[in-house]
mmCIF file of C-alpha atoms in Angstrom:
data_model
loop_
_atom_site.group_PDB
_atom_site.id
_atom_site.type_symbol
_atom_site.label_atom_id
_atom_site.label_comp_id
_atom_site.label_asym_id
_atom_site.label_seq_id
_atom_site.Cartn_x
_atom_site.Cartn_y
_atom_site.Cartn_z
ATOM 1 C CA MET A 241 300.675 272.257 140.976
ATOM 2 C CA THR A 242 302.653 269.931 143.213
ATOM 3 C CA ILE A 243 302.506 266.139 143.003
ATOM 4 C CA ARG A 244 302.029 263.901 146.033
ATOM 5 C CA VAL A 245 303.257 260.322 146.179
ATOM 6 C CA VAL A 246 302.127 257.579 148.565
ATOM 7 C CA ALA A 247 304.366 254.491 148.281
ATOM 8 C CA LYS A 248 303.169 251.787 150.693
ATOM 9 C CA ASN A 249 305.416 248.912 151.711
ATOM 10 C CA TYR A 250 304.413 245.762 153.574
ATOM 11 C CA VAL A 251 307.665 244.796 155.277
ATOM 12 C CA LYS A 252 308.386 241.335 156.672
ATOM 13 C CA PRO A 253 308.179 241.701 160.485
ATOM 14 C CA GLU A 254 311.709 240.430 161.068
ATOM 15 C CA LYS A 255 313.101 242.775 158.406
ATOM 16 C CA VAL A 256 311.761 246.137 159.609
ATOM 17 C CA GLN A 257 315.076 247.296 161.086
ATOM 18 C CA ASP A 258 317.020 246.291 157.959
ATOM 19 C CA PHE A 259 314.447 248.071 155.822
ATOM 20 C CA LEU A 260 314.760 251.242 157.918
ATOM 21 C CA GLY A 261 318.539 251.103 157.655
ATOM 22 C CA LEU A 262 318.402 251.070 153.854
ATOM 23 C CA CYS A 263 315.728 253.759 153.691
ATOM 24 C CA LYS A 264 317.663 256.189 155.887
ATOM 25 C CA SER A 265 320.139 257.139 153.187
ATOM 26 C CA LEU A 266 317.420 257.164 150.500
ATOM 27 C CA VAL A 267 315.395 259.678 152.518
ATOM 28 C CA GLU A 268 318.394 261.862 153.310
ATOM 29 C CA VAL A 269 319.577 262.079 149.699
ATOM 30 C CA SER A 270 316.111 262.381 148.155
ATOM 31 C CA LEU A 271 315.305 265.403 150.342
ATOM 32 C CA LYS A 272 318.106 267.183 148.444
ATOM 33 C CA ASP A 273 316.746 266.238 144.991
ATOM 34 C CA GLU A 274 315.721 269.153 142.800
ATOM 35 C CA GLY A 275 312.016 269.838 143.198
ATOM 36 C CA CYS A 276 311.650 267.774 146.376
ATOM 37 C CA ILE A 277 309.287 269.566 148.776
ATOM 38 C CA ASP A 278 308.786 266.752 151.281
ATOM 39 C CA TYR A 279 309.991 263.164 151.585
ATOM 40 C CA GLY A 280 309.663 260.953 154.623
ATOM 41 C CA LEU A 281 309.076 257.378 155.722
ATOM 42 C CA TYR A 282 306.075 256.765 157.981
ATOM 43 C CA GLN A 283 305.086 253.785 160.121
ATOM 44 C CA GLU A 284 301.481 252.692 160.570
ATOM 45 C CA LEU A 285 300.267 253.024 164.179
ATOM 46 C CA GLU A 286 298.326 249.756 164.130
ATOM 47 C CA ASN A 287 300.689 247.718 161.943
ATOM 48 C CA SER A 288 304.385 248.494 162.368
ATOM 49 C CA GLY A 289 305.169 246.434 159.247
ATOM 50 C CA VAL A 290 303.405 248.967 157.024
ATOM 51 C CA LEU A 291 306.026 251.573 156.148
ATOM 52 C CA THR A 292 305.011 254.224 153.650
ATOM 53 C CA PHE A 293 306.872 256.958 151.851
ATOM 54 C CA LEU A 294 304.863 260.186 151.785
ATOM 55 C CA GLU A 295 306.393 262.561 149.266
ATOM 56 C CA GLU A 296 305.689 265.941 147.719
ATOM 57 C CA TRP A 297 307.310 267.079 144.471
ATOM 58 C CA LYS A 298 307.255 270.391 142.632
ATOM 59 C CA ASP A 299 305.960 268.722 139.462
ATOM 60 C CA GLU A 300 305.976 265.443 137.499
ATOM 61 C CA LYS A 301 309.344 266.301 135.964
ATOM 62 C CA SER A 302 311.059 266.462 139.355
ATOM 63 C CA LEU A 303 309.467 263.131 140.355
ATOM 64 C CA ASP A 304 310.705 261.552 137.102
ATOM 65 C CA GLN A 305 314.213 262.877 137.766
ATOM 66 C CA HIS A 306 314.099 261.354 141.254
ATOM 67 C CA LEU A 307 312.976 257.972 139.870
ATOM 68 C CA ASN A 308 315.884 258.084 137.406
ATOM 69 C CA SER A 309 318.478 259.198 139.959
ATOM 70 C CA SER A 310 321.362 256.899 140.794
ATOM 71 C CA HIS A 311 320.453 256.816 144.518
ATOM 72 C CA PHE A 312 316.875 255.741 143.795
ATOM 73 C CA LYS A 313 317.907 253.178 141.196
ATOM 74 C CA GLU A 314 320.524 251.712 143.545
ATOM 75 C CA ILE A 315 318.493 251.516 146.733
ATOM 76 C CA PHE A 316 314.910 250.839 145.615
ATOM 77 C CA PRO A 317 315.584 247.352 144.144
ATOM 78 C CA LEU A 318 317.358 246.347 147.361
ATOM 79 C CA LEU A 319 314.255 247.135 149.409
ATOM 80 C CA SER A 320 312.183 244.485 147.632
ATOM 81 C CA GLU A 321 313.863 241.581 149.394
ATOM 82 C CA TYR A 322 312.460 242.841 152.708
ATOM 83 C CA LEU A 323 308.887 243.078 151.428
ATOM 84 C CA GLU A 324 305.979 240.654 151.665
ATOM 85 C CA LYS A 325 304.596 241.923 148.367
ATOM 86 C CA GLU A 326 305.233 244.599 145.771
ATOM 87 C CA THR A 327 305.198 248.260 146.842
ATOM 88 C CA GLU A 328 301.867 250.002 146.139
ATOM 89 C CA VAL A 329 302.553 253.382 144.554
ATOM 90 C CA ASN A 330 299.987 256.125 143.936
ATOM 91 C CA VAL A 331 300.729 259.530 142.448
ATOM 92 C CA TYR A 332 298.242 262.301 143.180
ATOM 93 C CA ARG A 333 297.288 265.828 142.205
ATOM 94 C CA LYS A 334 295.328 268.045 144.590
ATOM 95 C CA THR A 335 291.630 268.325 143.798
ATOM 96 C CA LEU A 336 290.147 269.992 146.892
ATOM 97 C CA MET B 96 304.982 264.358 166.781
ATOM 98 C CA THR B 97 302.332 264.922 164.121
ATOM 99 C CA ILE B 98 300.079 262.196 162.743
ATOM 100 C CA ARG B 99 299.523 261.657 159.014
ATOM 101 C CA VAL B 100 296.383 260.056 157.619
ATOM 102 C CA VAL B 101 295.923 258.494 154.171
ATOM 103 C CA ALA B 102 292.259 257.685 153.486
ATOM 104 C CA LYS B 103 291.866 256.121 150.054
ATOM 105 C CA ASN B 104 288.514 255.976 148.292
ATOM 106 C CA TYR B 105 287.625 254.004 145.175
ATOM 107 C CA VAL B 106 284.775 256.071 143.747
ATOM 108 C CA LYS B 107 282.281 254.747 141.181
ATOM 109 C CA PRO B 108 283.242 256.422 137.876
ATOM 110 C CA GLU B 109 279.821 257.981 137.361
ATOM 111 C CA LYS B 110 279.782 259.341 140.924
ATOM 112 C CA VAL B 111 283.083 261.257 141.034
ATOM 113 C CA GLN B 112 281.445 264.690 140.668
ATOM 114 C CA ASP B 113 278.852 263.929 143.364
ATOM 115 C CA PHE B 114 281.629 262.666 145.633
ATOM 116 C CA LEU B 115 283.652 265.845 145.095
ATOM 117 C CA GLY B 116 280.609 267.972 145.835
ATOM 118 C CA LEU B 117 280.122 266.303 149.219
ATOM 119 C CA CYS B 118 283.837 266.402 150.055
ATOM 120 C CA LYS B 119 284.181 270.122 149.368
ATOM 121 C CA SER B 120 282.427 271.188 152.563
ATOM 122 C CA LEU B 121 284.136 268.432 154.579
ATOM 123 C CA VAL B 122 287.565 269.707 153.492
ATOM 124 C CA GLU B 123 286.715 273.356 154.128
ATOM 125 C CA VAL B 124 285.373 272.738 157.637
ATOM 126 C CA SER B 125 288.021 270.169 158.622
ATOM 127 C CA LEU B 126 290.839 272.601 157.781
ATOM 128 C CA LYS B 127 289.476 274.745 160.629
ATOM 129 C CA ASP B 128 289.438 271.857 163.138
ATOM 130 C CA GLU B 129 291.687 272.282 166.154
ATOM 131 C CA GLY B 130 295.046 270.643 165.523
ATOM 132 C CA CYS B 131 294.543 270.325 161.753
ATOM 133 C CA ILE B 132 297.831 271.048 159.972
ATOM 134 C CA ASP B 133 296.850 269.875 156.485
ATOM 135 C CA TYR B 134 293.745 268.334 154.939
ATOM 136 C CA GLY B 135 293.091 267.889 151.239
ATOM 137 C CA LEU B 136 291.510 265.570 148.705
ATOM 138 C CA TYR B 137 293.808 264.229 145.974
ATOM 139 C CA GLN B 138 293.035 262.499 142.675
ATOM 140 C CA GLU B 139 295.230 259.725 141.277
ATOM 141 C CA LEU B 140 296.902 260.686 137.990
ATOM 142 C CA GLU B 141 296.363 257.277 136.403
ATOM 143 C CA ASN B 142 292.967 256.460 137.887
ATOM 144 C CA SER B 143 290.650 259.429 138.370
ATOM 145 C CA GLY B 144 288.307 257.246 140.448
ATOM 146 C CA VAL B 145 290.908 256.954 143.221
ATOM 147 C CA LEU B 146 290.353 259.956 145.496
ATOM 148 C CA THR B 147 292.390 260.093 148.660
ATOM 149 C CA PHE B 148 292.367 262.342 151.672
ATOM 150 C CA LEU B 149 295.909 263.257 152.759
ATOM 151 C CA GLU B 150 295.819 264.760 156.233
ATOM 152 C CA GLU B 151 298.202 265.954 158.907
ATOM 153 C CA TRP B 152 297.154 266.389 162.526
ATOM 154 C CA LYS B 153 298.952 267.828 165.526
ATOM 155 C CA ASP B 154 298.445 264.598 167.512
ATOM 156 C CA GLU B 155 296.124 261.617 167.938
ATOM 157 C CA LYS B 156 293.827 263.650 170.175
ATOM 158 C CA SER B 157 293.129 266.203 167.449
ATOM 159 C CA LEU B 158 292.446 263.400 164.951
ATOM 160 C CA ASP B 159 290.033 261.766 167.410
ATOM 161 C CA GLN B 160 288.234 265.088 167.896
ATOM 162 C CA HIS B 161 287.901 265.412 164.120
ATOM 163 C CA LEU B 162 286.477 261.893 163.797
ATOM 164 C CA ASN B 163 283.943 262.741 166.495
ATOM 165 C CA SER B 164 283.010 266.142 165.066
ATOM 166 C CA SER B 165 279.477 266.713 163.799
ATOM 167 C CA HIS B 166 280.690 267.617 160.287
ATOM 168 C CA PHE B 167 282.685 264.380 159.950
ATOM 169 C CA LYS B 168 279.905 262.227 161.402
ATOM 170 C CA GLU B 169 277.343 263.813 159.091
ATOM 171 C CA ILE B 170 279.272 263.746 155.823
ATOM 172 C CA PHE B 171 281.464 260.622 155.994
ATOM 173 C CA PRO B 172 278.567 258.091 156.026
ATOM 174 C CA LEU B 173 277.048 259.835 152.983
ATOM 175 C CA LEU B 174 280.235 259.277 150.967
ATOM 176 C CA SER B 175 279.944 255.502 151.185
ATOM 177 C CA GLU B 176 277.115 255.306 148.659
ATOM 178 C CA TYR B 177 279.476 256.641 145.969
ATOM 179 C CA LEU B 178 282.186 254.070 146.682
ATOM 180 C CA GLU B 179 282.971 250.750 145.048
ATOM 181 C CA LYS B 180 284.332 249.406 148.323
ATOM 182 C CA GLU B 181 285.103 250.524 151.860
ATOM 183 C CA THR B 182 287.546 253.413 152.375
ATOM 184 C CA GLU B 183 291.087 252.234 153.215
ATOM 185 C CA VAL B 184 292.408 254.282 156.124
ATOM 186 C CA ASN B 185 295.985 254.296 157.423
ATOM 187 C CA VAL B 186 297.284 256.430 160.267
ATOM 188 C CA TYR B 187 301.021 257.068 160.373
ATOM 189 C CA ARG B 188 303.770 258.454 162.543
ATOM 190 C CA LYS B 189 307.016 259.717 161.010
ATOM 191 C CA THR B 190 309.935 257.292 161.288
ATOM 192 C CA LEU B 191 312.561 258.785 158.959
#
């Protein structure tokens, strides 16, 4: 059973381009992580400051490995300075 | 460019099974909607009362058609009586 992650970021309007620049390498490297099925950054149609990672992982173990990877641990803390508040993360399993 | 929808529901704990029962037919029929690429209901690992639709549509037109379909218009209003607050809906376009 795969795991789906929704990680929602409220980015300061003047920092969206900087945020995207940092996320580019995170997305590229994470797509190569073991057990990564899908990983992308998405922008809200009605609020361009809402930028959300939508991810799919083979299982919880592969998500844990991603969260403990050097690329995640290096880049994720840097993102916080561009945010208006803390990232909202939800991890899901398919029900229907 | 496809469109991704995240529609997050906070379901009253005692109403989760009723909510799932209503959503089952909505998911089954919506998967057959024109332009529907993916449509499922997902349960949060750490909070079983958070039940979120994760959807992918061919374009905004196909999403609009879904929102105006008889099955959506019939079932969606019925879900609200099982919720603790209004559904949070975000519509996204891929950026990275």
